[in-house]
PDB file of C-alpha atoms and ligand atoms in Angstrom:
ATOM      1  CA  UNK A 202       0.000   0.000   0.000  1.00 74.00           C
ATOM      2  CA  UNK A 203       0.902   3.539  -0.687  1.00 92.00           C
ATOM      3  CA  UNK A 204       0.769   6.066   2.178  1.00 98.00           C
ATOM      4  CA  UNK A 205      -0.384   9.370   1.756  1.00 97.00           C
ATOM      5  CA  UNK A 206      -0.387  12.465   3.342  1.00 98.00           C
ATOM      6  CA  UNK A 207      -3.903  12.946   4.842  1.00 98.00           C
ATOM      7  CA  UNK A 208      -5.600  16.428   4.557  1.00 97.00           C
ATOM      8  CA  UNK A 209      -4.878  18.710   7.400  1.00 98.00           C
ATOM      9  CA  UNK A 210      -9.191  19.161   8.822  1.00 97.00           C
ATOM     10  CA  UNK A 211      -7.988  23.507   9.262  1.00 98.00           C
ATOM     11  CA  UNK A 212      -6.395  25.935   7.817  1.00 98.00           C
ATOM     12  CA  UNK A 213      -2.132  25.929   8.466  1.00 98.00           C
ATOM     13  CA  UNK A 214      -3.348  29.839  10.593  1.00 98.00           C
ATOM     14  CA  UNK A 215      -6.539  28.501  11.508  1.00 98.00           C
ATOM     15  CA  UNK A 216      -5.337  27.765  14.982  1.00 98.00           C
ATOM     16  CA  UNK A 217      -3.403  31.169  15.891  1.00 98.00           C
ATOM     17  CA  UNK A 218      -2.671  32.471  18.382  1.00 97.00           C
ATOM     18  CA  UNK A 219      -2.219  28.689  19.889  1.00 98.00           C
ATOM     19  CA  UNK A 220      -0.476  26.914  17.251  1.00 98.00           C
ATOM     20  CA  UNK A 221       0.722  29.139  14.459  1.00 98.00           C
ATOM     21  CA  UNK A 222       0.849  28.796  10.670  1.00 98.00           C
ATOM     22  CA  UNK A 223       4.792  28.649  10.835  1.00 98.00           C
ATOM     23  CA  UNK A 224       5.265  25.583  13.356  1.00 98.00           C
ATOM     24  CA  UNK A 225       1.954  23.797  11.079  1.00 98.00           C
ATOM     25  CA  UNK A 226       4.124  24.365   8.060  1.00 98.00           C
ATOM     26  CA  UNK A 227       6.816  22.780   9.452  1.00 98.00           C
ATOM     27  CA  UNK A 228       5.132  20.465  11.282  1.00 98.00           C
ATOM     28  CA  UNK A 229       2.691  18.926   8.797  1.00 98.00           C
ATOM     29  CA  UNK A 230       4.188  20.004   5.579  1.00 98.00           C
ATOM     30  CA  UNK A 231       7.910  18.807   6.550  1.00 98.00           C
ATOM     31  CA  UNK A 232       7.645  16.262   9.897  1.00 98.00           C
ATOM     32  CA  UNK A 233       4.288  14.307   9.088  1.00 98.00           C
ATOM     33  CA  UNK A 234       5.153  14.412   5.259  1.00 98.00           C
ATOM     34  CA  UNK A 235       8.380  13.338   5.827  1.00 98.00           C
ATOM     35  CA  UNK A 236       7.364  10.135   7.647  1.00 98.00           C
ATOM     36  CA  UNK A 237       5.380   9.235   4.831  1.00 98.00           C
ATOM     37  CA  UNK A 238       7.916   9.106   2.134  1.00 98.00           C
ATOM     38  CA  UNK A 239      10.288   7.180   4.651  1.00 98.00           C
ATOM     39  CA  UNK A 240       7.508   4.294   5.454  1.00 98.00           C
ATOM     40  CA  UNK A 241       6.672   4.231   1.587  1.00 98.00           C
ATOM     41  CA  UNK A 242      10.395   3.824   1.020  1.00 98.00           C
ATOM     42  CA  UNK A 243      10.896   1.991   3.636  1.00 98.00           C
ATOM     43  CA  UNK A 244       8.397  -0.807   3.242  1.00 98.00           C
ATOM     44  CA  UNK A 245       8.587  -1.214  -1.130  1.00 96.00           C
ATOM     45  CA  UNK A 246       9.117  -5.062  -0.921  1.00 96.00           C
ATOM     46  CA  UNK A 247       8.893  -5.890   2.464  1.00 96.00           C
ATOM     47  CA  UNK A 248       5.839  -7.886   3.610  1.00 95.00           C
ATOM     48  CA  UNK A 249       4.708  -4.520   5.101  1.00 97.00           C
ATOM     49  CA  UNK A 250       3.424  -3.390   1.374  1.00 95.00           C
ATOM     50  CA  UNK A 251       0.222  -4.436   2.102  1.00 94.00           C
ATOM     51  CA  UNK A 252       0.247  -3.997   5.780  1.00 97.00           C
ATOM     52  CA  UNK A 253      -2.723  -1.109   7.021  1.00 97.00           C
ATOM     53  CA  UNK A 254      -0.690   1.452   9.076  1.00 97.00           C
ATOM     54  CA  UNK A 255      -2.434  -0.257  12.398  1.00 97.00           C
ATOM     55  CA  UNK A 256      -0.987  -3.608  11.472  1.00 97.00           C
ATOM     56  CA  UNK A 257       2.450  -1.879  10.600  1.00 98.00           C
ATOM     57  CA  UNK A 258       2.160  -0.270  14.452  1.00 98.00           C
ATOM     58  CA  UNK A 259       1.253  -3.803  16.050  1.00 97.00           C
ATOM     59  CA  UNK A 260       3.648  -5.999  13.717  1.00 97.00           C
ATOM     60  CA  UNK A 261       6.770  -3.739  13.046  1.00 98.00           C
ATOM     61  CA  UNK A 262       9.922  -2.664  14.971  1.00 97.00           C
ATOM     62  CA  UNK A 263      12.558  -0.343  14.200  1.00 98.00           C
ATOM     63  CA  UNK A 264      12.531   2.747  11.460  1.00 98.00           C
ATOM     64  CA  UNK A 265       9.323   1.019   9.980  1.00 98.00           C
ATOM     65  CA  UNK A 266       7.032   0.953  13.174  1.00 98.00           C
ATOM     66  CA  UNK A 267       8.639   4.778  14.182  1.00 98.00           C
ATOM     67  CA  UNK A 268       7.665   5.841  10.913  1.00 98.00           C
ATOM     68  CA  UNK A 269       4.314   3.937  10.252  1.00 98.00           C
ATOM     69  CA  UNK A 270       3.142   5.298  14.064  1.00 98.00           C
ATOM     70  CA  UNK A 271       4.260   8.777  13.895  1.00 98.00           C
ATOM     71  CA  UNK A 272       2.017   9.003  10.474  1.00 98.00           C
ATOM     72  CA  UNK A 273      -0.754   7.668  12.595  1.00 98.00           C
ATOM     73  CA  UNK A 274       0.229   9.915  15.740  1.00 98.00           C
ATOM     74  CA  UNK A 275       0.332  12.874  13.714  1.00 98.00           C
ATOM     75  CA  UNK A 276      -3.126  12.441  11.908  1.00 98.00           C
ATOM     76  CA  UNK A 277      -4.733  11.494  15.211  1.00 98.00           C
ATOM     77  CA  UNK A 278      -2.989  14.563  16.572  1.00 98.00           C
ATOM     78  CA  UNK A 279      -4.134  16.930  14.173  1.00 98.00           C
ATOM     79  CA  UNK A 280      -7.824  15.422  14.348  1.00 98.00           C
ATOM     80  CA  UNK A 281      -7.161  15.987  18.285  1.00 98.00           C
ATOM     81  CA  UNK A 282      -7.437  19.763  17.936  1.00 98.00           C
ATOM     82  CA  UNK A 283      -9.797  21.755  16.386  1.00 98.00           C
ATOM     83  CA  UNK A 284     -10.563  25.909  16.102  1.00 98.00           C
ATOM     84  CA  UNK A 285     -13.694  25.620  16.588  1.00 96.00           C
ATOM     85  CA  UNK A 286     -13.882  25.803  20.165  1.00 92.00           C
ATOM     86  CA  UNK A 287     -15.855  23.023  21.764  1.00 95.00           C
ATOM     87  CA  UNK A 288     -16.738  21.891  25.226  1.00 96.00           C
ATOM     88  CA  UNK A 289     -16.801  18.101  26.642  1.00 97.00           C
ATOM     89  CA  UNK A 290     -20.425  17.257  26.978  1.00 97.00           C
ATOM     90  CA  UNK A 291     -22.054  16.619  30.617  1.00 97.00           C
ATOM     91  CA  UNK A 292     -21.345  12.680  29.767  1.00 96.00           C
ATOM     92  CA  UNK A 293     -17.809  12.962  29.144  1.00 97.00           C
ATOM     93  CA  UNK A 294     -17.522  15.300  31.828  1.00 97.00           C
ATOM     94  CA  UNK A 295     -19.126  12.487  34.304  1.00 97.00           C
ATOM     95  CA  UNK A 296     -17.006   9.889  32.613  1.00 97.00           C
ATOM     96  CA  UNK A 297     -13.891  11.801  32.759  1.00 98.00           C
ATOM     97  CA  UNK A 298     -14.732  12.379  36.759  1.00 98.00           C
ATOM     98  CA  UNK A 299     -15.634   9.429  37.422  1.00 97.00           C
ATOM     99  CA  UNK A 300     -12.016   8.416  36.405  1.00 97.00           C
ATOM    100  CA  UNK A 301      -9.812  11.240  37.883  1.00 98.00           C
ATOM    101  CA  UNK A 302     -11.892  12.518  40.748  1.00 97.00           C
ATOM    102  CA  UNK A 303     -12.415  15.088  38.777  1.00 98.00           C
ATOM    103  CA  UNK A 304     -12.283  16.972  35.444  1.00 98.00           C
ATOM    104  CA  UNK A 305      -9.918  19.594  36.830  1.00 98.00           C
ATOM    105  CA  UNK A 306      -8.056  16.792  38.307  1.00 98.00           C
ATOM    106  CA  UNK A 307      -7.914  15.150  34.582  1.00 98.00           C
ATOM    107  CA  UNK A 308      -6.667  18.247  33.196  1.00 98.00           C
ATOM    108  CA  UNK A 309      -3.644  18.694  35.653  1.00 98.00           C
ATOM    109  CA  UNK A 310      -2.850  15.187  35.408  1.00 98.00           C
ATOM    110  CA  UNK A 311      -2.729  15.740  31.492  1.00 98.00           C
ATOM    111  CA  UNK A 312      -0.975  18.546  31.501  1.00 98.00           C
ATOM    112  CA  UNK A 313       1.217  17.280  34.185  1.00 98.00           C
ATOM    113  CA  UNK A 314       2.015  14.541  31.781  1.00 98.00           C
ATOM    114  CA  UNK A 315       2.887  16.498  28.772  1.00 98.00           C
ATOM    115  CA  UNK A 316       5.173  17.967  30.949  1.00 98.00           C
ATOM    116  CA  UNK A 317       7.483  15.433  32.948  1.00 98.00           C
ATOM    117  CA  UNK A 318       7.585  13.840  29.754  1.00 98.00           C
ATOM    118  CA  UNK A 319      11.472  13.125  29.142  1.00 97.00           C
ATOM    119  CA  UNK A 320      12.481  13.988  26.052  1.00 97.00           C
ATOM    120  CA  UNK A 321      10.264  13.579  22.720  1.00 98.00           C
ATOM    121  CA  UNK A 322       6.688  11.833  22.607  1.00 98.00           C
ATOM    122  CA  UNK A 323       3.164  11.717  23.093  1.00 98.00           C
ATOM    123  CA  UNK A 324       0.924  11.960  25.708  1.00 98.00           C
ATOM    124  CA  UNK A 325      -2.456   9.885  25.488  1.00 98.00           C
ATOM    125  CA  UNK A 326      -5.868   9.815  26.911  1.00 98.00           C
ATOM    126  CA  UNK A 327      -6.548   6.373  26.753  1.00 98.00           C
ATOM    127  CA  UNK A 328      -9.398   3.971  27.301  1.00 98.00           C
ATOM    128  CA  UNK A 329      -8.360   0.372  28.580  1.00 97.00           C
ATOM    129  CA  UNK A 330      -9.601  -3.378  27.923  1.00 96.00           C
ATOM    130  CA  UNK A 331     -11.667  -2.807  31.231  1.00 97.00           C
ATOM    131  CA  UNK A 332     -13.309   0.792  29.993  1.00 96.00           C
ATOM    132  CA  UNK A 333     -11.578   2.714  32.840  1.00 97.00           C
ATOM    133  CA  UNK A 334     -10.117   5.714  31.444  1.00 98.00           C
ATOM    134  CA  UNK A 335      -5.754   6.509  32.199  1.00 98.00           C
ATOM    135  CA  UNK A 336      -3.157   8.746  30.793  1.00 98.00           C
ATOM    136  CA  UNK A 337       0.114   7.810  29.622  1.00 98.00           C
ATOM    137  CA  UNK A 338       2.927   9.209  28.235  1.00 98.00           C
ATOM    138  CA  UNK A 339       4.679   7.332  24.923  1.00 98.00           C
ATOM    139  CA  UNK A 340       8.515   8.098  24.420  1.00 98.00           C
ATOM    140  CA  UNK A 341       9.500   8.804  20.255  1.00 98.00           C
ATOM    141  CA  UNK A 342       7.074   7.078  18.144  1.00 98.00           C
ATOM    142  CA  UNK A 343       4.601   5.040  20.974  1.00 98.00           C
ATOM    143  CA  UNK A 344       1.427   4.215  19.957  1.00 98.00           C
ATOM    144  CA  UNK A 345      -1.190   2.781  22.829  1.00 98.00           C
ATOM    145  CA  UNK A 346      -2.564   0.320  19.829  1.00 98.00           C
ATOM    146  CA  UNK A 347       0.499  -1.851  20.153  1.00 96.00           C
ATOM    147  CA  UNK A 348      -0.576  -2.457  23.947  1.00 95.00           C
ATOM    148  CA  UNK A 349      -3.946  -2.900  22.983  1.00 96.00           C
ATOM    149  CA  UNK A 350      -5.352   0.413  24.721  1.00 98.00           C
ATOM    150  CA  UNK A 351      -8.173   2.627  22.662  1.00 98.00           C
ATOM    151  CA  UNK A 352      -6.241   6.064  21.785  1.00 98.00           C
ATOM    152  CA  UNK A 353      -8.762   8.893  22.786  1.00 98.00           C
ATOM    153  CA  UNK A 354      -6.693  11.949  22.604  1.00 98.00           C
ATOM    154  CA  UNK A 355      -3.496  12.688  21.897  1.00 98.00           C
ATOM    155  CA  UNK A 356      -1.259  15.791  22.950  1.00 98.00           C
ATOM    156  CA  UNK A 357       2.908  15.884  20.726  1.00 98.00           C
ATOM    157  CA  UNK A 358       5.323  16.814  23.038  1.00 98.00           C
ATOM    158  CA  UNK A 359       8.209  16.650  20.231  1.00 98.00           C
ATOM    159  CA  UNK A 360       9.998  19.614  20.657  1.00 98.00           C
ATOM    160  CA  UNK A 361       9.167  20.370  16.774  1.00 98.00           C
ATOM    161  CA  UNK A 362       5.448  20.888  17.880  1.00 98.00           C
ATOM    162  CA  UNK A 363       5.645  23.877  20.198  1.00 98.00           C
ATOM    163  CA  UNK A 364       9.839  24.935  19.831  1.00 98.00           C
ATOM    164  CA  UNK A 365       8.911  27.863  17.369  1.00 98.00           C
ATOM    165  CA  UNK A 366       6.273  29.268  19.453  1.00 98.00           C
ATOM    166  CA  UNK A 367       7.131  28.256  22.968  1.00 98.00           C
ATOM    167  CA  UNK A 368      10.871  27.837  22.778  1.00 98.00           C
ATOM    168  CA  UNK A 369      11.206  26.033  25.851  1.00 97.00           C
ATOM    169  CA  UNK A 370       7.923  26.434  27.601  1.00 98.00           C
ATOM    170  CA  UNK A 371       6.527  23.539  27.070  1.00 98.00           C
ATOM    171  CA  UNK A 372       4.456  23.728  29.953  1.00 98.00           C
ATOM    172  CA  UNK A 373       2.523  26.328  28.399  1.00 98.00           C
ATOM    173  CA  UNK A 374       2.683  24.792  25.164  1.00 98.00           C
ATOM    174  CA  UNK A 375       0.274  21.950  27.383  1.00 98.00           C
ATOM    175  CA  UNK A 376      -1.761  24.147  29.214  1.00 98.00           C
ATOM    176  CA  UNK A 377      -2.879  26.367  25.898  1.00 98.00           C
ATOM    177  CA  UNK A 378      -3.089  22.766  24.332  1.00 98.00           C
ATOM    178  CA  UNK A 379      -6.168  22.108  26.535  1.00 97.00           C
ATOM    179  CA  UNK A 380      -7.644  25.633  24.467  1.00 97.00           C
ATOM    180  CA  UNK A 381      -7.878  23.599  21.090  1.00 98.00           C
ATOM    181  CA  UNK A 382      -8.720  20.180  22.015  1.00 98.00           C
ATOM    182  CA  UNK A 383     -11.572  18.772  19.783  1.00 98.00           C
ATOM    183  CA  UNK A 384     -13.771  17.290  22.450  1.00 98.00           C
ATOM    184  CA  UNK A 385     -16.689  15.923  19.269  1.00 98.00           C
ATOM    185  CA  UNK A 386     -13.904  13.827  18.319  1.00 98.00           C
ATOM    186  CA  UNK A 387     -12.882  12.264  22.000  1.00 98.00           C
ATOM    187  CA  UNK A 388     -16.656  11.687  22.433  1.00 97.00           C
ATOM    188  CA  UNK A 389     -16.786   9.814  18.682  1.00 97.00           C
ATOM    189  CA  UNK A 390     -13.749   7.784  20.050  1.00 97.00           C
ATOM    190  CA  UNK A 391     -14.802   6.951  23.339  1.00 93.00           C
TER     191      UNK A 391
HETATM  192 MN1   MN B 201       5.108  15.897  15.752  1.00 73.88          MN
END
């Protein structure tokens, strides 16, 4: 199979004063494009070809898993966030609660996450085999998929997602994060 680059769902501004049209056109048109040419390179005739990208995440190792997941990262990133501003509905609110103690309590445990992180990766909102909701934090390429966990929302704490606009605050990188987050699509997912 042939990877492509998916569509980005906004405009490369559309998310300023948050995320700006500079670190987007890096971001997705260098970093997330970039992966794709490397797994399509990377996988011509290999028993990957015909791999889906989830399969490549569960089955691969090595430059052909960190590519095939950070396409999948990236496009579950981007479909993470959202201009339009939305709110979590009163059920996901509940839900969310039920699982941190509280919302506000989810939100500093997120963001606490995104933070400690050491060095580059993700942090997920994740749903496990038993329904109970966690956060965890993925080093380089991690994907919760491989340990059979339902990805729910994702936050990139690669330096190449916030560097231009935050330099080194990544902390508030996180916190204005929370701003953008596309709660529709966490709902659809959960
Ligand atoms: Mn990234």
């Amino acid at each position: 199979m042939i990877f492509e680059l998916p569509k980005l769902p906004f405009e490369n501004n559309a998310l300023e004063p948050i995320i700006s049209a500079r670190t987007i056109d890096f971001h997705y048109g260098k970093h997330h494009r970039a992966y794709v040419n490397n797994l399509n390179k990377l996988i011509a005739g290999t028993e990957f070809e015909n791999f889906t990208l989830e399969e490549i995440i569960k089955k691969a190792n090595g430059g052909t898993f960190n590519n095939g997941a950070q396409i999948w990262n990236h496009t579950f990133y981007w479909e993470s966030i959202t201009p339009d501003f939305t709110k979590p509905s009163d059920a996901l609110i509940e839900q969310i609660s039920k699982n941190f103690s509280s919302f506000e309590a989810f939100k500093e445990k997120f963001i606490n996450a995104a933070t400690t992180l050491f060095g580059s990766g993700w942090v997920w909102l994740v749903k496990k085999q038993d329904g109970k909701l966690d956060i965890i934090q993925e080093s380089n390429a991690g994907n919760p998929l491989r340990n059979g966990l339902i990805p729910l929302l994702t936050c990139d704490v690669w330096e190449h997602a916030y560097y231009l606009d935050y330099q080194n605050r990544r902390p508030d990188y996180a916190n204005s994060f929370f701003e953008i987050i596309n709660w529709k699509a966490v709902e659809k997912r959960i």
